[in-house]
Amino acid sequence: RQYDVVHLNIFQGLSLYYAYLAEKARIPVRIAHSHNTALRQSRTRWLKLLVHNAAKCFLAKNATDYWGCSKLAAEFMFPKDVVEKYEFIPNGIDVEKFRFDNEVREKVRKDLGIESKLVIGNVGRLCYQKNQEYLLEVFAILQYERPDSILLLVGEGELKADLRQKAEKLSIADKVLFYGVTDKVEQLLWAMDVFVFTSRFEGLPVTVVEAQTAGLPCVLSDRITTECRLMDNIVFLSLDAKKELWLKAIVELSSANMPRQQATDMVKAAGFAIADVADRIEKVYLGLRN
């Protein structure tokens, strides 16, 4: 069977081998779409990086289109001469699903017993990349200024037991809610007051887009691309900065008074609505792009 398009959603350079196979099969449109900016921590990471860098240098030329969910993702996946011509294709979301609902917010907060609390939130896999251990350290300092605060961690992962142990060591275990996974993440975002994301590396985190769509102010690590800045109430801070700076940003943003429902329209206008992203991709598939 002859295909017209091969679209590779990839996280490391060796996957570009499929672009080589597609070129050999004379498939006319061969899209390499980068979604990451680093490799996971492991004992063989140095070897994987060596293979990754060699693969991107030799195999990237077999693609016809170079896409990235951010410039950082493009720089990680493609050689320098290719990065200059990459196209920014974001990870789209169902924006209306995340439009703020105050009635649901109050219900969720009541169900969780956090009605009168300052709720700091994080959504993501409990793993090295997402760096929730750093977030726990920041939250422990926050307790001195805002003892009424609660940390809501949404997600599962291999470091859950370690994070629970760290929370115990920091004497904040009773203030940290390990919620687990959910298919109603938008409702938990509505229940939060500030979203804090301390990742060591990311392509362009969908959860940060979702958090902003839900109207949440965000404090993010500077390892995250600024292309996910869709509103003004978002701060980027270094993981090497004093944790008091993180504390200051969280407290200041928690008192921001932006109408949360309007955030959805801003995210949509920025081009992150899934219908708009799908339309752009479809035009390339059909050869209708400018």
CSV table of C-alpha atoms in Angstrom, one decimal:
chain,number,residue,atom,x,y,z
A,1,ARG,CA,0.0,0.0,0.0
A,2,GLN,CA,1.3,3.5,-0.9
A,3,TYR,CA,1.0,6.1,1.8
A,4,ASP,CA,0.9,9.8,1.2
A,5,VAL,CA,2.1,11.0,4.6
A,6,VAL,CA,4.2,9.7,7.5
A,7,HIS,CA,3.9,11.8,10.6
A,8,LEU,CA,6.5,11.0,13.3
A,9,ASN,CA,5.8,12.2,16.8
A,10,ILE,CA,9.2,11.6,18.3
A,11,PHE,CA,11.2,12.1,21.5
A,12,GLN,CA,14.7,11.0,20.5
A,13,GLY,CA,16.8,11.1,17.4
A,14,LEU,CA,16.9,7.4,16.6
A,15,SER,CA,13.2,7.6,15.7
A,16,LEU,CA,14.2,9.6,12.6
A,17,TYR,CA,15.2,6.2,11.1
A,18,TYR,CA,11.5,5.9,10.1
A,19,ALA,CA,11.9,9.1,8.1
A,20,TYR,CA,14.7,7.3,6.2
A,21,LEU,CA,12.5,4.3,5.6
A,22,ALA,CA,9.7,6.5,4.4
A,23,GLU,CA,12.0,8.3,2.0
A,24,LYS,CA,13.1,4.9,0.6
A,25,ALA,CA,9.5,4.0,0.2
A,26,ARG,CA,9.0,7.2,-1.8
A,27,ILE,CA,6.4,8.6,0.6
A,28,PRO,CA,6.2,12.3,-0.5
A,29,VAL,CA,5.4,14.0,2.9
A,30,ARG,CA,7.6,13.0,5.8
A,31,ILE,CA,7.0,15.0,9.0
A,32,ALA,CA,9.3,14.8,12.0
A,33,HIS,CA,7.5,16.3,15.0
A,34,SER,CA,9.7,16.8,18.1
A,35,HIS,CA,8.1,16.8,21.5
A,36,ASN,CA,11.0,16.7,24.0
A,37,THR,CA,14.1,18.6,25.1
A,38,ALA,CA,16.1,15.9,26.9
A,39,LEU,CA,16.4,12.2,27.7
A,40,ARG,CA,15.3,10.6,31.0
A,41,GLN,CA,17.9,10.0,33.7
A,42,SER,CA,19.3,6.5,33.5
A,43,ARG,CA,22.7,4.7,33.8
A,44,THR,CA,23.0,4.5,30.1
A,45,ARG,CA,21.8,8.1,29.4
A,46,TRP,CA,25.3,9.1,28.1
A,47,LEU,CA,25.2,6.3,25.5
A,48,LYS,CA,21.6,7.2,24.5
A,49,LEU,CA,22.6,10.8,24.0
A,50,LEU,CA,25.5,9.7,21.8
A,51,VAL,CA,23.2,7.7,19.6
A,52,HIS,CA,20.6,10.5,19.7
A,53,ASN,CA,23.1,13.1,18.5
A,54,ALA,CA,24.5,10.9,15.8
A,55,ALA,CA,21.1,9.9,14.5
A,56,LYS,CA,19.8,13.4,14.2
A,57,CYS,CA,22.8,14.5,12.2
A,58,PHE,CA,22.6,11.7,9.7
A,59,LEU,CA,18.8,11.0,9.6
A,60,ALA,CA,17.1,14.3,9.9
A,61,LYS,CA,17.7,15.1,6.2
A,62,ASN,CA,15.2,12.3,5.3
A,63,ALA,CA,12.2,14.3,6.5
A,64,THR,CA,10.4,16.9,4.4
A,65,ASP,CA,8.9,18.9,7.3
A,66,TYR,CA,10.4,19.7,10.6
A,67,TRP,CA,7.9,20.5,13.4
A,68,GLY,CA,8.4,21.2,17.1
A,69,CYS,CA,6.1,21.8,20.0
A,70,SER,CA,8.7,24.5,21.0
A,71,LYS,CA,12.0,25.9,19.7
A,72,LEU,CA,13.8,24.0,22.5
A,73,ALA,CA,12.2,20.8,21.3
A,74,ALA,CA,13.4,21.6,17.7
A,75,GLU,CA,16.9,22.4,18.9
A,76,PHE,CA,17.1,19.1,20.7
A,77,MET,CA,15.9,17.0,17.8
A,78,PHE,CA,17.3,18.6,14.7
A,79,PRO,CA,20.7,19.9,13.4
A,80,LYS,CA,21.3,23.7,13.5
A,81,ASP,CA,20.6,24.2,9.8
A,82,VAL,CA,17.3,22.5,10.2
A,83,VAL,CA,16.2,24.4,13.3
A,84,GLU,CA,16.3,27.6,11.3
A,85,LYS,CA,13.3,26.3,9.2
A,86,TYR,CA,11.3,24.4,11.8
A,87,GLU,CA,7.6,25.1,12.2
A,88,PHE,CA,6.0,25.6,15.6
A,89,ILE,CA,3.1,23.2,16.0
A,90,PRO,CA,1.8,23.3,19.6
A,91,ASN,CA,0.1,20.5,21.5
A,92,GLY,CA,-3.6,21.5,21.1
A,93,ILE,CA,-6.2,20.9,23.8
A,94,ASP,CA,-10.0,21.0,24.1
A,95,VAL,CA,-10.0,24.6,25.5
A,96,GLU,CA,-13.8,24.6,26.3
A,97,LYS,CA,-13.3,21.6,28.6
A,98,PHE,CA,-11.1,23.7,30.8
A,99,ARG,CA,-13.2,26.9,31.0
A,100,PHE,CA,-13.4,27.8,34.7
A,101,ASP,CA,-16.5,26.8,36.6
A,102,ASN,CA,-16.7,28.3,40.1
A,103,GLU,CA,-19.6,26.1,41.2
A,104,VAL,CA,-17.6,22.9,40.5
A,105,ARG,CA,-14.5,24.5,42.1
A,106,GLU,CA,-16.4,25.0,45.4
A,107,LYS,CA,-17.8,21.5,45.3
A,108,VAL,CA,-14.4,19.9,44.7
A,109,ARG,CA,-12.8,22.0,47.4
A,110,LYS,CA,-15.5,21.0,49.8
A,111,ASP,CA,-15.2,17.3,48.9
A,112,LEU,CA,-11.4,17.5,49.5
A,113,GLY,CA,-11.8,19.4,52.8
A,114,ILE,CA,-9.8,22.4,51.5
A,115,GLU,CA,-12.5,25.1,51.2
A,116,SER,CA,-10.5,27.8,53.1
A,117,LYS,CA,-7.0,26.8,52.0
A,118,LEU,CA,-4.5,28.3,49.6
A,119,VAL,CA,-4.2,25.4,47.2
A,120,ILE,CA,-0.9,25.0,45.3
A,121,GLY,CA,-1.2,22.5,42.5
A,122,ASN,CA,0.9,20.3,40.3
A,123,VAL,CA,-0.2,17.8,37.6
A,124,GLY,CA,2.3,15.3,36.2
A,125,ARG,CA,4.0,12.0,36.5
A,126,LEU,CA,5.8,11.6,39.8
A,127,CYS,CA,9.2,11.1,38.3
A,128,TYR,CA,12.7,12.7,38.0
A,129,GLN,CA,11.7,14.8,35.0
A,130,LYS,CA,8.9,16.5,36.8
A,131,ASN,CA,11.0,17.2,39.9
A,132,GLN,CA,8.3,17.3,42.5
A,133,GLU,CA,10.9,16.8,45.2
A,134,TYR,CA,12.0,20.4,44.6
A,135,LEU,CA,8.4,21.5,44.8
A,136,LEU,CA,8.1,19.8,48.2
A,137,GLU,CA,11.1,21.9,49.5
A,138,VAL,CA,9.5,25.1,48.2
A,139,PHE,CA,6.2,24.2,49.8
A,140,ALA,CA,7.9,23.5,53.1
A,141,ILE,CA,9.2,27.0,53.2
A,142,LEU,CA,5.8,28.4,52.2
A,143,GLN,CA,4.3,26.9,55.4
A,144,TYR,CA,6.1,29.6,57.4
A,145,GLU,CA,4.2,32.4,55.6
A,146,ARG,CA,1.0,30.6,54.6
A,147,PRO,CA,0.4,27.8,57.1
A,148,ASP,CA,-3.1,27.6,55.6
A,149,SER,CA,-1.7,26.3,52.3
A,150,ILE,CA,-2.2,22.8,50.8
A,151,LEU,CA,-0.1,21.1,48.1
A,152,LEU,CA,-2.3,19.1,45.7
A,153,LEU,CA,-0.2,16.6,43.6
A,154,VAL,CA,-2.1,15.0,40.7
A,155,GLY,CA,-0.5,12.0,39.1
A,156,GLU,CA,1.2,8.7,39.8
A,157,GLY,CA,4.8,7.5,39.2
A,158,GLU,CA,7.8,5.6,40.3
A,159,LEU,CA,8.9,8.2,42.9
A,160,LYS,CA,5.6,8.4,44.8
A,161,ALA,CA,7.0,6.5,47.8
A,162,ASP,CA,10.1,8.6,47.9
A,163,LEU,CA,8.0,11.8,47.7
A,164,ARG,CA,5.8,10.6,50.6
A,165,GLN,CA,9.0,9.9,52.6
A,166,LYS,CA,10.4,13.4,51.8
A,167,ALA,CA,7.1,15.0,52.8
A,168,GLU,CA,7.4,13.2,56.2
A,169,LYS,CA,11.0,14.3,56.6
A,170,LEU,CA,10.0,17.9,55.9
A,171,SER,CA,7.1,17.7,58.4
A,172,ILE,CA,4.5,18.6,55.8
A,173,ALA,CA,2.9,15.2,55.2
A,174,ASP,CA,-0.4,16.3,56.6
A,175,LYS,CA,-0.4,19.3,54.1
A,176,VAL,CA,0.4,17.3,50.9
A,177,LEU,CA,-2.5,15.6,49.1
A,178,PHE,CA,-1.4,12.8,46.7
A,179,TYR,CA,-4.5,12.6,44.6
A,180,GLY,CA,-3.4,10.0,42.0
A,181,VAL,CA,-4.7,9.9,38.4
A,182,THR,CA,-8.0,11.3,37.3
A,183,ASP,CA,-10.1,11.8,34.1
A,184,LYS,CA,-11.4,15.0,35.6
A,185,VAL,CA,-8.2,17.0,35.8
A,186,GLU,CA,-9.9,20.2,34.7
A,187,GLN,CA,-12.0,20.1,37.9
A,188,LEU,CA,-8.9,19.8,40.1
A,189,LEU,CA,-7.3,22.7,38.2
A,190,TRP,CA,-10.4,24.8,39.0
A,191,ALA,CA,-9.9,23.9,42.7
A,192,MET,CA,-6.3,25.2,42.7
A,193,ASP,CA,-5.2,28.7,43.4
A,194,VAL,CA,-1.6,28.6,41.9
A,195,PHE,CA,0.0,26.1,39.6
A,196,VAL,CA,3.7,25.3,40.2
A,197,PHE,CA,5.7,23.3,37.8
A,198,THR,CA,9.3,22.5,38.7
A,199,SER,CA,10.3,20.3,35.8
A,200,ARG,CA,14.0,19.7,34.9
A,201,PHE,CA,13.1,19.5,31.2
A,202,GLU,CA,10.1,19.6,28.9
A,203,GLY,CA,9.1,20.0,25.3
A,204,LEU,CA,6.0,22.2,25.8
A,205,PRO,CA,4.1,20.8,28.8
A,206,VAL,CA,0.4,20.4,28.0
A,207,THR,CA,-0.5,20.6,31.6
A,208,VAL,CA,0.8,24.1,31.8
A,209,VAL,CA,-1.4,25.1,28.8
A,210,GLU,CA,-4.3,23.4,30.6
A,211,ALA,CA,-3.6,25.2,33.8
A,212,GLN,CA,-3.6,28.6,32.1
A,213,THR,CA,-6.8,27.6,30.2
A,214,ALA,CA,-8.4,27.0,33.6
A,215,GLY,CA,-7.3,30.5,34.6
A,216,LEU,CA,-4.5,29.6,37.0
A,217,PRO,CA,-1.5,31.8,37.6
A,218,CYS,CA,1.7,29.7,37.1
A,219,VAL,CA,5.2,29.6,38.6
A,220,LEU,CA,7.4,27.5,36.3
A,221,SER,CA,11.0,26.5,36.1
A,222,ASP,CA,13.1,28.2,33.5
A,223,ARG,CA,13.9,24.8,32.0
A,224,ILE,CA,10.4,25.2,30.3
A,225,THR,CA,10.1,27.0,27.1
A,226,THR,CA,8.7,30.5,27.2
A,227,GLU,CA,6.5,29.6,24.3
A,228,CYS,CA,4.0,28.3,26.8
A,229,ARG,CA,3.5,31.8,28.2
A,230,LEU,CA,0.0,32.5,27.1
A,231,MET,CA,-1.0,35.0,29.8
A,232,ASP,CA,0.7,37.7,31.9
A,233,ASN,CA,0.3,36.0,35.3
A,234,ILE,CA,3.1,33.5,34.7
A,235,VAL,CA,6.6,33.6,36.2
A,236,PHE,CA,9.7,31.6,35.2
A,237,LEU,CA,12.3,31.0,37.9
A,238,SER,CA,15.6,29.1,38.0
A,239,LEU,CA,15.9,25.9,39.9
A,240,ASP,CA,19.2,27.3,41.2
A,241,ALA,CA,17.5,30.4,42.6
A,242,LYS,CA,16.8,30.8,46.3
A,243,LYS,CA,13.6,29.1,47.2
A,244,GLU,CA,12.4,32.3,48.8
A,245,LEU,CA,12.0,33.7,45.3
A,246,TRP,CA,9.7,30.9,44.5
A,247,LEU,CA,7.8,31.6,47.7
A,248,LYS,CA,7.5,35.3,46.8
A,249,ALA,CA,6.2,34.5,43.4
A,250,ILE,CA,3.6,32.0,44.7
A,251,VAL,CA,2.3,34.4,47.4
A,252,GLU,CA,2.1,37.4,45.0
A,253,LEU,CA,0.3,35.4,42.2
A,254,SER,CA,-2.1,33.9,44.7
A,255,SER,CA,-3.5,37.4,45.3
A,256,ALA,CA,-3.9,38.2,41.6
A,257,ASN,CA,-7.5,38.9,40.6
A,258,MET,CA,-7.8,37.9,37.0
A,259,PRO,CA,-11.3,36.7,35.9
A,260,ARG,CA,-10.6,33.0,35.3
A,261,GLN,CA,-13.2,32.4,32.6
A,262,GLN,CA,-11.5,34.9,30.3
A,263,ALA,CA,-8.3,32.8,30.2
A,264,THR,CA,-9.9,30.2,27.9
A,265,ASP,CA,-10.4,32.8,25.2
A,266,MET,CA,-6.8,34.0,25.5
A,267,VAL,CA,-5.5,30.4,25.1
A,268,LYS,CA,-7.7,29.9,22.1
A,269,ALA,CA,-6.6,33.1,20.5
A,270,ALA,CA,-3.0,32.0,21.0
A,271,GLY,CA,-3.6,29.0,18.6
A,272,PHE,CA,-3.7,26.1,21.2
A,273,ALA,CA,-7.3,25.0,20.5
A,274,ILE,CA,-7.1,21.4,19.3
A,275,ALA,CA,-9.5,22.1,16.4
A,276,ASP,CA,-7.2,24.9,15.1
A,277,VAL,CA,-4.1,22.7,15.5
A,278,ALA,CA,-5.8,19.8,13.7
A,279,ASP,CA,-6.8,22.1,10.9
A,280,ARG,CA,-3.2,23.2,10.3
A,281,ILE,CA,-2.0,19.7,10.3
A,282,GLU,CA,-4.8,18.6,7.9
A,283,LYS,CA,-3.8,21.3,5.4
A,284,VAL,CA,-0.2,19.9,5.3
A,285,TYR,CA,-1.6,16.3,4.9
A,286,LEU,CA,-3.7,17.5,1.9
A,287,GLY,CA,-1.1,19.7,0.4
A,288,LEU,CA,-3.1,22.9,1.0
A,289,ARG,CA,-0.6,24.8,3.2
A,290,ASN,CA,0.6,28.2,2.1
